[in-house]
C-alpha cells in the first residue's frame, strides 16, 4: 500500500507507471546533456512533464526546483537523495525552494512547534552543506504567509469528495490534516508567484508516495488560473475558466486568431502563444501557473531490508549519526552475499539484492567505481567482508566531512534567505 503517509509492502514501480500515468524517465535520458547519477542509474524511474525542465535547462530559460521535508525525524540518507536532486537542479540553473513542512509534522505527527523548529534547522543545515546556493528560498511552512495564503485560495477549489477519493480520508480525519494537502500544493506553486518572478516550469523531486499531492496540485494549478490551453495541430485552443470576458483580452495579442463563443483558436507556435498568454494573465492579476513537473525516485531500502523509516533507527543512517555509529550500522546491514564464502566465489554475489550496493549506487560511488564493484561482486572476486569495510570507510568519511560543513554552515546561516 502506498499513500503519502504510509508505505508498506513491496512497491511495484511498473504499476505506478501503468495505473497513475507517471511517465518512465529513461526515454528522456538522451535529451539531458549531463544527467544526474540518480537518473542514469535508474533510481529516478519516473516523471511528469519533465520535458519542460529539459527544455528550460537546454535553452537557459528560468525554472525552479522545489521540494519539502517533514521534520518529524532526523534527516537520513533517504532525504539526502532528495536534497541532492534539489542541489543538482539548482546547479543546472534552477532557482531552488526548500520547504520545511512543520505544519504537516504538527498536524499529522503531532510534534510540538519547538521540536519541528529544532529538527527543521538540521534539514536546512544539511541541504546547505550539500551545496544549495545562497539565492535559494528556504522556509518553514508556518512562517510563510505567502504559502499559507495561497494554500487557502487553493483550498477553495477542493471539496470533500475529491479529498476522500485522492487520500482515502474518512470521518475521523482532522481538518488540519486535510488542510496540509493544500499547504503542500501552496509549497509547490510558491515559486510561480509574481513575487518570485511569475510563472515558470518547476520540478518537484519526490518519492513515488507523494504523487497524489502532485496530481492534485497540477489540477489546482489549472483551476485557479484564468486561461486553459489545449494543443491543436497548428496552434493552441484557449479557454477562460473565469468567464468569457477574459477571452476578449486576447485581442490585444498580435497572433492570427479565430474567436468562438467558448474559446479562441490561435495559430502560432504553441510555446510562444502560451508564454504570451501567461504574461497577459499575470498583467491582469491572474496566476497563470504552469502545471508543475515532478520526478520520482525509488524508495531507499532500510539497512535490514524492508523500508527505511525514521521510526526504526537501525534501518537508516542519519546525517547526524556519529560516524562510528553509522559505521556499525553499515557493518550489520543485509547484503546480497551467499551462505558461504566458497559458494559466493563460485556463484558470485547478488548486488541487486544488496543494501550496501544500493548505498553505493545512490550515494557513495562514481560511475567507474560502481562498475568495478558490481563486476567483482558478480564474478565472485569481491566478498562481502571486504566490500562492507569499504562501505564503512566511505560512510564514515562522508559523514565526518558533511557534519564539519554543517557546523560551519551554522555560523553563516544569516547569508541565506530563511523564512522562519
Ligand atoms: N509531504 C512531504 C513528506 O512527507 C513533505 C512536503 C511538504 C513536500 N511540502 C512539500 C514534498 C512540497 C514536496 C513538495 O515528505
Coordinates of C-alpha atoms and ligand atoms in Angstrom, one line a residue:
X1 CA 0.0 0.0 0.0
X2 CA 1.2 3.5 -0.7
X3 CA -0.2 6.8 0.5
X4 CA 1.7 10.0 1.3
X5 CA 1.7 9.0 5.0
X6 CA 2.3 5.3 4.8
X7 CA 4.2 3.0 2.6
X8 CA 4.1 -0.8 3.3
X9 CA 4.7 -4.0 1.4
X10 CA 6.5 -4.3 -1.9
X11 CA 6.3 -1.3 -4.3
X12 CA 5.6 -2.2 -7.9
X13 CA 7.1 0.7 -9.9
X14 CA 5.8 -0.5 -13.2
X15 CA 2.3 -0.5 -11.8
X16 CA 2.7 3.1 -10.7
X17 CA 3.6 3.9 -14.3
X18 CA 0.7 2.0 -15.8
X19 CA -2.0 3.0 -13.3
X20 CA -1.3 6.5 -12.4
X21 CA 0.1 7.9 -15.6
X22 CA 3.6 8.5 -14.3
X23 CA 5.9 8.6 -17.3
X24 CA 9.0 6.4 -17.4
X25 CA 12.2 8.5 -17.0
X26 CA 14.5 6.5 -19.2
X27 CA 13.4 7.8 -22.6
X28 CA 14.4 11.3 -21.5
X29 CA 18.0 10.4 -20.6
X30 CA 19.3 11.1 -24.1
X31 CA 17.9 14.6 -24.1
X32 CA 19.8 15.7 -21.0
X33 CA 23.3 16.8 -21.6
X34 CA 24.8 15.6 -18.4
X35 CA 22.2 13.6 -16.5
X36 CA 22.5 13.2 -12.7
X37 CA 23.7 9.9 -11.5
X38 CA 20.3 9.0 -10.0
X39 CA 18.9 9.4 -13.5
X40 CA 21.5 7.4 -15.2
X41 CA 21.3 4.6 -12.6
X42 CA 17.5 4.2 -12.8
X43 CA 16.9 5.4 -9.2
X44 CA 14.8 8.2 -10.6
X45 CA 12.4 6.0 -12.5
X46 CA 9.5 8.3 -13.5
X47 CA 8.4 11.8 -14.0
X48 CA 5.5 14.1 -15.0
X49 CA 6.1 16.8 -17.6
X50 CA 9.9 16.8 -17.1
X51 CA 10.3 17.8 -20.7
X52 CA 9.5 21.3 -19.6
X53 CA 12.6 21.2 -17.4
X54 CA 14.7 19.6 -20.1
X55 CA 13.8 22.5 -22.4
X56 CA 14.4 25.2 -19.8
X57 CA 17.8 23.7 -19.0
X58 CA 18.7 23.5 -22.7
X59 CA 17.5 27.0 -23.6
X60 CA 18.8 28.7 -20.4
X61 CA 15.2 29.7 -19.5
X62 CA 14.3 30.3 -16.0
X63 CA 12.9 27.4 -14.0
X64 CA 12.6 26.4 -10.4
X65 CA 13.1 23.3 -8.3
X66 CA 11.1 22.8 -5.1
X67 CA 10.7 20.1 -2.6
X68 CA 9.7 19.8 1.1
X69 CA 10.8 17.9 4.1
X70 CA 8.6 16.9 7.0
X71 CA 10.7 17.5 10.2
X72 CA 9.3 14.5 12.1
X73 CA 12.5 12.6 12.4
X74 CA 16.2 13.4 11.7
X75 CA 17.4 13.8 8.1
X76 CA 18.8 10.5 6.8
X77 CA 20.2 9.0 3.6
X78 CA 16.7 8.9 2.1
X79 CA 16.3 12.6 2.5
X80 CA 19.8 13.2 1.2
X81 CA 18.6 11.7 -2.1
X82 CA 16.0 14.4 -2.5
X83 CA 18.5 17.1 -1.3
X84 CA 21.0 16.0 -3.9
X85 CA 18.2 16.3 -6.6
X86 CA 17.4 19.8 -5.5
X87 CA 21.1 20.8 -5.5
X88 CA 21.6 19.3 -8.9
X89 CA 18.8 21.3 -10.5
X90 CA 20.0 24.4 -8.6
X91 CA 23.4 23.9 -10.2
X92 CA 21.7 23.4 -13.6
X93 CA 20.3 26.9 -13.3
X94 CA 17.1 26.4 -11.4
X95 CA 16.0 28.7 -8.6
X96 CA 15.7 26.5 -5.5
X97 CA 12.9 26.4 -2.9
X98 CA 13.1 24.3 0.2
X99 CA 10.0 24.0 2.4
X100 CA 10.2 22.6 5.9
X101 CA 6.8 21.0 6.4
X102 CA 6.3 21.9 10.1
X103 CA 2.6 22.3 9.6
X104 CA 2.4 18.8 8.3
X105 CA 4.6 17.4 11.1
X106 CA 2.4 19.2 13.7
X107 CA -0.9 18.2 12.2
X108 CA -0.1 14.6 11.2
X109 CA 2.6 13.5 13.6
X110 CA 1.6 15.8 16.4
X111 CA 5.1 17.2 17.1
X112 CA 5.4 20.4 19.0
X113 CA 6.4 23.6 17.2
X114 CA 9.6 23.7 19.2
X115 CA 10.5 20.3 18.1
X116 CA 9.7 20.8 14.4
X117 CA 11.8 24.0 14.5
X118 CA 14.7 22.3 16.1
X119 CA 14.6 19.3 13.6
X120 CA 13.8 21.6 10.7
X121 CA 17.0 23.5 11.2
X122 CA 19.0 20.3 10.8
X123 CA 17.5 19.7 7.4
X124 CA 18.3 23.3 6.4
X125 CA 21.9 23.0 7.5
X126 CA 22.2 19.6 5.7
X127 CA 21.0 20.8 2.4
X128 CA 23.1 23.9 2.5
X129 CA 26.1 21.8 3.4
X130 CA 25.3 19.6 0.4
X131 CA 25.6 22.7 -1.9
X132 CA 22.4 24.8 -2.1
X133 CA 23.2 28.3 -3.3
X134 CA 22.6 31.5 -1.4
X135 CA 19.8 32.7 -3.6
X136 CA 17.6 29.8 -2.6
X137 CA 14.4 30.3 -0.7
X138 CA 14.2 28.3 2.5
X139 CA 11.2 28.4 4.8
X140 CA 9.1 26.9 7.5
X141 CA 5.5 26.5 6.2
X142 CA 4.1 28.0 9.4
X143 CA 6.2 31.2 8.9
X144 CA 5.5 31.7 5.3
X145 CA 2.4 33.9 4.8
X146 CA 2.6 33.6 1.0
X147 CA 2.4 29.8 1.2
X148 CA -0.5 29.9 3.7
X149 CA -2.5 32.5 1.8
X150 CA -2.0 30.6 -1.4
X151 CA -3.0 27.3 0.3
X152 CA -6.2 28.9 1.4
X153 CA -7.1 30.0 -2.1
X154 CA -6.3 26.6 -3.5
X155 CA -8.5 25.0 -0.8
X156 CA -11.4 26.9 -2.3
X157 CA -11.1 24.7 -5.3
X158 CA -11.1 21.3 -3.4
X159 CA -14.1 19.6 -2.0
X160 CA -14.6 16.7 0.4
X161 CA -15.4 14.1 -2.3
X162 CA -12.2 14.8 -4.0
X163 CA -10.1 14.6 -0.9
X164 CA -11.7 11.3 0.1
X165 CA -11.0 9.9 -3.4
X166 CA -7.4 11.0 -3.5
X167 CA -6.3 10.4 0.0
X168 CA -8.8 8.0 1.5
X169 CA -9.7 10.4 4.2
X170 CA -12.7 9.5 6.4
X171 CA -14.9 10.8 9.2
X172 CA -12.0 10.7 11.7
X173 CA -9.6 12.8 9.6
X174 CA -8.9 16.2 11.2
X175 CA -9.4 19.4 9.3
X176 CA -5.7 20.2 9.8
X177 CA -4.6 17.0 8.2
X178 CA -6.9 17.8 5.2
X179 CA -5.6 21.4 5.1
X180 CA -1.9 20.4 4.9
X181 CA -2.6 18.9 1.5
X182 CA -3.4 22.4 0.4
X183 CA -0.4 23.8 2.1
X184 CA 1.7 21.3 0.2
X185 CA 0.1 22.5 -3.0
X186 CA 0.9 26.0 -1.9
X187 CA 4.6 24.9 -1.4
X188 CA 4.7 23.5 -4.9
X189 CA 3.2 26.6 -6.6
X190 CA 5.0 29.2 -4.5
X191 CA 7.9 29.5 -7.0
X192 CA 5.5 30.8 -9.6
X193 CA 4.0 33.7 -7.6
X194 CA 4.6 37.1 -9.1
X195 CA 6.8 37.9 -6.1
X196 CA 9.3 35.3 -7.3
X197 CA 9.1 36.3 -11.0
X198 CA 5.8 34.7 -12.0
X199 CA 5.0 31.5 -13.9
X200 CA 7.9 29.2 -14.7
X201 CA 8.4 25.5 -15.1
X202 CA 9.0 24.0 -11.6
X203 CA 10.3 20.5 -10.9
X204 CA 9.4 18.7 -7.7
X205 CA 11.7 15.8 -6.9
X206 CA 9.9 13.4 -4.6
X207 CA 9.4 9.7 -3.7
X208 CA 6.6 8.0 -5.5
X209 CA 4.3 8.2 -2.4
X210 CA 4.0 11.9 -2.9
X211 CA 2.4 11.6 -6.4
X212 CA -1.2 12.1 -5.1
X213 CA -0.1 15.6 -4.0
X214 CA 1.5 16.3 -7.4
X215 CA -1.7 15.2 -9.2
X216 CA -3.9 17.4 -7.1
X217 CA -1.5 20.3 -7.4
X218 CA -1.4 20.0 -11.1
X219 CA -5.2 20.1 -11.2
X220 CA -5.4 23.1 -8.9
X221 CA -2.8 25.0 -10.9
X222 CA -5.2 24.9 -13.8
X223 CA -8.3 25.5 -11.7
X224 CA -7.1 28.8 -10.2
X225 CA -5.6 30.1 -13.4
X226 CA -7.6 32.1 -15.9
X227 CA -6.6 30.6 -19.2
X228 CA -6.5 27.0 -20.2
X229 CA -4.6 25.6 -23.1
X230 CA -5.3 22.8 -25.4
X231 CA -2.8 22.0 -28.2
X232 CA -4.2 21.9 -31.8
X233 CA -2.4 20.6 -34.8
X234 CA -1.4 24.1 -35.9
X235 CA -1.8 26.2 -32.8
X236 CA -3.5 26.4 -29.4
X237 CA -7.1 26.5 -28.3
X238 CA -7.6 28.8 -25.4
X239 CA -10.5 28.8 -22.9
X240 CA -11.2 31.0 -20.0
X241 CA -12.1 29.4 -16.7
X242 CA -13.2 32.7 -15.2
X243 CA -15.7 33.9 -17.7
X244 CA -15.9 34.9 -21.4
X245 CA -14.8 38.5 -20.9
X246 CA -11.2 37.4 -20.4
X247 CA -11.2 35.9 -23.9
X248 CA -11.7 39.5 -25.2
X249 CA -8.4 40.5 -23.7
X250 CA -6.6 38.1 -26.1
X251 CA -7.5 40.6 -28.9
X252 CA -4.5 42.6 -27.8
X253 CA -2.1 39.9 -28.9
X254 CA -0.9 40.1 -32.4
X255 CA -1.4 36.5 -33.4
X256 CA -3.7 35.1 -36.1
X257 CA -6.8 34.1 -34.1
X258 CA -10.3 32.9 -34.5
X259 CA -12.9 33.7 -31.9
X260 CA -15.7 31.4 -30.9
X261 CA -18.4 31.5 -28.3
X262 CA -16.5 29.5 -25.7
X263 CA -12.9 29.6 -26.9
X264 CA -10.3 31.2 -29.1
X265 CA -8.1 29.3 -31.6
X266 CA -4.6 30.8 -32.0
X267 CA -2.5 29.8 -35.0
X268 CA 1.1 30.2 -34.0
X269 CA 3.9 28.1 -32.3
X270 CA 2.3 26.8 -29.0
X271 CA 5.2 27.7 -26.7
X272 CA 5.2 31.3 -27.9
X273 CA 1.4 31.6 -27.6
X274 CA 1.3 30.0 -24.1
X275 CA 4.1 32.2 -22.8
X276 CA 2.5 35.4 -24.2
X277 CA -0.9 34.5 -22.8
X278 CA 0.6 33.7 -19.4
X279 CA 2.3 37.1 -19.5
X280 CA -1.1 38.7 -20.3
X281 CA -2.7 36.8 -17.5
X282 CA -0.1 37.9 -14.9
X283 CA -0.6 41.5 -16.1
X284 CA -4.3 41.4 -15.2
X285 CA -3.6 39.8 -11.8
X286 CA -4.0 36.1 -12.6
X287 CA -1.7 33.3 -11.5
X288 CA -1.1 31.7 -15.0
X289 CA 0.5 28.7 -13.3
X290 CA 2.5 26.3 -15.4
X291 CA 1.5 22.8 -14.3
X292 CA 4.4 21.6 -12.1
X293 CA 6.7 18.8 -13.2
X294 CA 7.9 16.1 -11.0
X295 CA 10.5 13.3 -10.8
X296 CA 10.0 10.1 -8.8
X297 CA 12.8 8.2 -7.1
X298 CA 12.6 4.7 -5.7
X299 CA 12.4 4.3 -2.0
X300 CA 15.7 3.6 -0.4
X301 CA 15.9 0.2 1.4
X302 CA 16.4 0.0 5.1
X303 CA 19.7 -1.4 6.2
X304 CA 18.0 -4.5 7.5
X305 CA 15.8 -4.9 4.3
X306 CA 12.3 -3.5 4.2
X307 CA 11.6 0.2 4.1
X308 CA 14.0 2.8 5.5
X309 CA 11.9 4.6 8.1
X310 CA 12.6 7.3 10.7
X311 CA 10.7 5.3 13.2
X312 CA 13.3 2.5 13.0
X313 CA 16.7 3.9 14.0
X314 CA 18.5 0.7 12.9
X315 CA 17.0 1.0 9.4
X316 CA 18.7 4.2 8.4
X317 CA 21.8 6.2 8.7
X318 CA 21.0 9.7 9.9
X319 CA 23.1 12.5 8.6
X320 CA 23.7 13.4 12.2
X321 CA 24.8 9.9 13.4
X322 CA 28.3 10.0 14.8
X323 CA 30.4 8.4 12.0
X324 CA 31.4 5.3 14.1
X325 CA 27.7 4.7 15.0
X326 CA 26.8 4.9 11.3
X327 CA 29.8 2.6 10.5
X328 CA 28.4 0.0 13.0
X329 CA 25.0 0.1 11.3
X330 CA 26.6 -0.5 7.9
X331 CA 28.5 -3.5 9.3
X332 CA 25.3 -5.1 10.4
X333 CA 23.5 -4.4 7.1
X334 CA 21.9 -7.1 5.0
X335 CA 23.9 -7.9 1.8
X336 CA 23.4 -9.9 -1.3
X337 CA 26.0 -12.4 -0.2
X338 CA 25.7 -16.2 -0.4
X339 CA 25.6 -18.6 2.5
X340 CA 29.3 -19.4 2.5
X341 CA 32.4 -17.7 1.0
X342 CA 33.0 -20.8 -1.1
X343 CA 29.5 -20.5 -2.6
X344 CA 30.0 -16.8 -3.2
X345 CA 33.3 -17.3 -5.0
X346 CA 31.6 -19.9 -7.2
X347 CA 28.2 -18.2 -7.9
X348 CA 29.1 -14.6 -7.4
X349 CA 27.2 -12.1 -5.2
X350 CA 23.8 -10.5 -6.0
X351 CA 24.2 -6.7 -6.0
X352 CA 20.6 -6.2 -7.0
X353 CA 19.6 -7.7 -3.6
X354 CA 22.2 -5.8 -1.5
X355 CA 21.6 -2.7 0.5
X356 CA 25.3 -1.9 0.5
X357 CA 25.3 -1.9 -3.2
X358 CA 22.2 0.3 -3.1
X359 CA 24.1 2.7 -0.8
X360 CA 26.9 2.8 -3.3
X361 CA 24.5 3.4 -6.2
X362 CA 22.6 6.2 -4.6
X363 CA 25.2 7.9 -2.5
X364 CA 28.8 6.7 -2.4
X365 CA 30.5 5.7 -5.7
X366 CA 31.2 7.3 -9.0
X367 CA 30.5 5.5 -12.3
X368 CA 33.8 3.8 -12.6
X369 CA 34.0 2.6 -9.1
X370 CA 30.4 1.3 -9.2
X371 CA 31.0 -0.7 -12.3
X372 CA 34.1 -2.2 -10.8
X373 CA 32.4 -3.2 -7.6
X374 CA 29.4 -4.7 -9.5
X375 CA 31.7 -6.8 -11.8
X376 CA 33.9 -8.0 -9.0
X377 CA 30.9 -8.9 -6.9
X378 CA 29.1 -10.8 -9.6
X379 CA 32.2 -12.6 -10.6
X380 CA 32.8 -13.8 -7.0
X381 CA 36.0 -11.9 -6.5
X382 CA 34.8 -9.3 -4.1
X383 CA 33.3 -10.8 -0.9
X384 CA 31.0 -9.1 1.5
X385 CA 33.6 -8.6 4.3
X386 CA 35.9 -6.5 2.2
X387 CA 33.1 -4.7 0.4
X388 CA 31.5 -3.7 3.7
X389 CA 34.8 -2.5 5.0
X390 CA 35.0 -0.1 2.1
X391 CA 31.3 1.0 2.6
X392 CA 32.0 1.7 6.3
X393 CA 35.0 3.8 5.4
X394 CA 33.1 5.7 2.8
X395 CA 30.1 6.3 5.0
X396 CA 32.3 7.5 7.9
X397 CA 34.4 9.8 5.9
X398 CA 31.3 11.2 4.1
X399 CA 29.6 11.9 7.4
X400 CA 32.6 13.4 9.1
X401 CA 33.0 15.9 6.3
X402 CA 29.3 16.7 6.0
X403 CA 29.0 17.3 9.7
X404 CA 32.0 19.6 9.7
X405 CA 30.4 21.5 6.9
X406 CA 27.1 21.6 8.7
X407 CA 28.8 23.1 11.8
X408 CA 30.5 25.7 9.5
X409 CA 27.1 26.4 7.8
X410 CA 25.6 27.2 11.2
X411 CA 27.9 30.2 11.5
X412 CA 26.8 31.7 8.3
X413 CA 23.1 30.9 8.1
X414 CA 22.4 34.7 8.0
X415 CA 23.7 34.7 4.4
X416 CA 20.7 32.7 3.4
X417 CA 17.2 33.7 2.9
X418 CA 15.4 31.6 5.6
X419 CA 11.8 32.4 6.4
X420 CA 11.5 31.1 10.0
Ligands
LIG1 N1 4.7 15.7 2.4 C1 6.1 15.6 2.2 C2 6.7 14.4 3.0 O1 6.0 13.8 3.8 C3 6.9 16.8 2.6 C4 6.5 18.0 1.7 C5 5.8 19.1 2.2 C6 6.7 18.2 0.3 N2 5.7 20.0 1.2 C7 6.2 19.5 0.0 C8 7.3 17.5 -0.7 C9 6.3 20.1 -1.2 C10 7.4 18.0 -2.0 C11 6.9 19.3 -2.2 O2 7.8 14.0 2.9

